[in-house]
């Protein structure tokens, strides 16, 4: 990663700029951008071949002024301290945008889960829990899935924590399998939330559905989004990319079929009913909506000028740099920002946590209805802030969130 694309630096610059604009004093701005606790752990694991390998893990607790720390755990070879710091910071503001009483945190382990067996991943996960046990807990810090982590991993997480705690502690982690206290709708929540935000925007701008759509990133968020909007909104998915490459068919792709192809071959590339293209190429294609569902820094000042989409939906965290944001604004491209657009995941995590604490089970319909209300309300509040201050939706979302976090910090500490 180039230094100038350091996500934590980008995240802090945004906070500083907007907080200064709001007239917030420097000492409070320092609190708004600084993680409260940073933990780095060394994780020695016996691999299947009998050799010991030492992994590095992080848990960054950014801010808990509004409630217990909350945020996922990422397994990826490129995980690094500043990335996890940025992801933790974004969680603080995301939870504030959707108005759930939680703070922000994030965890990560530098590893390549695609090259590890299930048994190795289980040992790694349990070791990580052992090492961060002291700082997590149902009312302290509640992890969840993120890139390359899933319900199975969250199940091991809960089990290991419960063994150490000497009691079943379902509410210590969200995104669990349904049988272990997971919530209906958590698996598809990030995508569902993004779909609600997209449709709220279309309704408000008077633009008719369906939309020609490009999906960058075909993991949990990207693939579920494609499936939902293809089926329910009749959107046409013209291109999809993953870490190995991209596919394109102007007449449309069936995401369910593409997913089958990816499951059997390991990638979307060489899908028979499309042309295969280099990964980056699909970002530059003409479309109504470009859905960024991969990693940070997908759009930078290097490629921002070439984007031809009308709208961008950020299902990933931090996919557009500050400089790229400026360019897109000048091109009149409407960006639905990450801390609003991908908040569906943590909203249903919050629902799961509540169900665990109250020993309740909500139906899929109930979860969906509650998620819709939260996302539509958040969109409305962000839009109102943006209009009031004459700014874009990202700035509007940060204004909404920063004001809430500042109020909580002041009430709590000063
Ligand atoms: N990893 C997801 C995110 O970035 C979900 C976090 C959570 O559910 O706590 O929002």
Coordinates of N, CA, C and O and ligand atoms in Angstrom, one line a residue, residues 59 69-74 87 90-91 94-95 102 105-106 142-147 149 174-175 186 190 315-317 338 342-350, ligand 1:
X59 N -6.6 -6.2 17.9 CA -7.9 -5.7 18.2 C -7.8 -4.3 18.6 O -7.0 -3.9 19.6
X69 N -17.8 -1.4 22.7 CA -17.2 -1.5 21.4 C -17.8 -2.6 20.5 O -18.1 -3.6 21.0
X70 N -17.9 -2.3 19.2 CA -18.5 -3.3 18.3 C -17.8 -3.2 16.9 O -17.5 -2.2 16.4
X71 N -17.5 -4.4 16.4 CA -16.9 -4.4 15.0 C -16.3 -5.8 14.7 O -16.0 -6.6 15.6
X72 N -16.2 -6.0 13.4 CA -15.8 -7.4 13.0 C -14.3 -7.7 13.1 O -13.5 -6.9 13.6
X73 N -14.0 -8.9 12.6 CA -12.7 -9.4 12.6 C -12.3 -9.9 11.2 O -13.1 -10.6 10.6
X74 N -11.2 -9.4 10.7 CA -10.8 -9.6 9.3 C -9.7 -10.6 9.2 O -8.7 -10.4 10.0
X87 N -10.6 0.9 10.2 CA -11.9 0.1 10.3 C -12.6 0.3 11.6 O -13.8 0.4 11.7
X90 N -14.2 3.8 11.7 CA -15.4 3.8 10.9 C -16.6 3.2 11.6 O -17.7 3.6 11.5
X91 N -16.3 2.2 12.4 CA -17.4 1.5 13.2 C -18.0 2.5 14.2 O -19.3 2.5 14.3
X94 N -20.2 4.7 12.1 CA -21.3 3.9 11.5 C -22.4 3.7 12.5 O -23.6 3.9 12.2
X95 N -22.1 3.2 13.7 CA -23.1 2.9 14.7 C -23.8 4.2 15.1 O -25.0 4.2 15.4
X102 N -23.9 1.6 20.3 CA -22.7 0.8 20.3 C -21.5 1.7 19.9 O -21.7 2.7 19.2
X105 N -15.0 -0.7 17.1 CA -13.8 -1.5 17.2 C -13.5 -2.3 16.0 O -14.4 -2.4 15.1
X106 N -12.4 -2.9 15.9 CA -12.2 -3.9 14.7 C -11.0 -4.8 15.1 O -10.1 -4.4 15.9
X142 N -17.7 -6.5 21.4 CA -18.4 -7.6 20.8 C -18.0 -7.7 19.3 O -18.5 -7.0 18.4
X143 N -17.1 -8.7 19.0 CA -16.7 -8.9 17.6 C -17.8 -9.4 16.7 O -18.9 -9.7 17.1
X144 N -17.5 -9.6 15.4 CA -18.5 -10.1 14.4 C -17.7 -10.5 13.1 O -16.4 -10.3 13.1
X145 N -18.3 -11.0 12.1 CA -17.6 -11.3 10.9 C -17.2 -10.0 10.1 O -17.8 -9.0 10.3
X146 N -16.2 -10.2 9.3 CA -15.8 -9.2 8.3 C -15.2 -9.9 7.1 O -15.5 -11.1 6.9
X147 N -14.3 -9.3 6.4 CA -13.7 -10.0 5.2 C -13.1 -11.3 5.6 O -12.3 -11.4 6.5
X149 N -14.2 -13.9 7.2 CA -14.6 -14.6 8.4 C -16.2 -14.8 8.3 O -16.8 -14.0 7.6
X174 N -21.3 -11.6 17.4 CA -22.5 -11.7 16.6 C -22.1 -12.3 15.2 O -20.9 -12.5 14.9
X175 N -23.1 -12.6 14.4 CA -22.9 -13.3 13.2 C -22.6 -14.8 13.4 O -22.0 -15.5 12.6
X186 N -28.8 -12.2 9.4 CA -27.5 -11.5 9.7 C -26.6 -11.8 8.4 O -25.8 -10.9 8.1
X190 N -25.7 -6.9 5.4 CA -25.0 -5.8 4.8 C -25.6 -5.5 3.5 O -25.8 -4.3 3.1
X315 N -20.5 -0.7 -0.3 CA -20.8 -1.8 0.6 C -19.5 -2.2 1.4 O -19.5 -2.8 2.4
X316 N -18.3 -1.9 0.8 CA -17.0 -2.1 1.5 C -16.8 -0.9 2.4 O -17.5 0.1 2.4
X317 N -15.8 -1.0 3.3 CA -15.4 0.1 4.1 C -14.3 0.8 3.5 O -13.3 0.2 3.0
X338 N -20.1 4.6 2.8 CA -20.0 3.3 3.6 C -20.6 3.4 5.0 O -21.3 2.4 5.4
X342 N -23.3 0.5 4.2 CA -23.0 -0.9 4.6 C -23.3 -1.1 6.1 O -22.9 -2.2 6.7
X343 N -24.1 -0.2 6.7 CA -24.4 -0.4 8.2 C -25.4 -1.5 8.5 O -25.5 -1.8 9.7
X344 N -26.0 -2.0 7.5 CA -27.0 -3.1 7.7 C -26.4 -4.3 8.5 O -27.1 -4.9 9.3
X345 N -25.1 -4.6 8.3 CA -24.5 -5.7 9.0 C -24.4 -5.4 10.5 O -24.9 -6.3 11.2
X346 N -24.0 -4.3 10.9 CA -23.9 -4.0 12.3 C -25.3 -3.8 12.9 O -25.5 -4.1 14.1
X347 N -26.2 -3.3 12.1 CA -27.6 -3.2 12.7 C -28.1 -4.5 13.1 O -28.7 -4.7 14.2
X348 N -28.0 -5.5 12.1 CA -28.5 -6.9 12.5 C -27.7 -7.5 13.6 O -28.2 -8.3 14.4
X349 N -26.4 -7.2 13.6 CA -25.5 -7.6 14.7 C -26.1 -7.1 16.1 O -26.2 -7.8 17.1
X350 N -26.5 -5.9 16.1 CA -27.1 -5.3 17.2 C -28.4 -6.0 17.6 O -28.7 -6.4 18.8
Ligands
LIG1 N1 -17.8 -6.1 9.7 C1 -19.0 -5.5 9.5 C2 -18.8 -4.0 9.3 O1 -17.7 -3.6 8.8 C3 -20.0 -5.8 10.6 C4 -19.6 -5.4 12.0 C5 -20.5 -5.9 13.1 O2 -21.5 -6.6 12.8 O3 -20.1 -5.7 14.3 O4 -19.7 -3.2 9.5

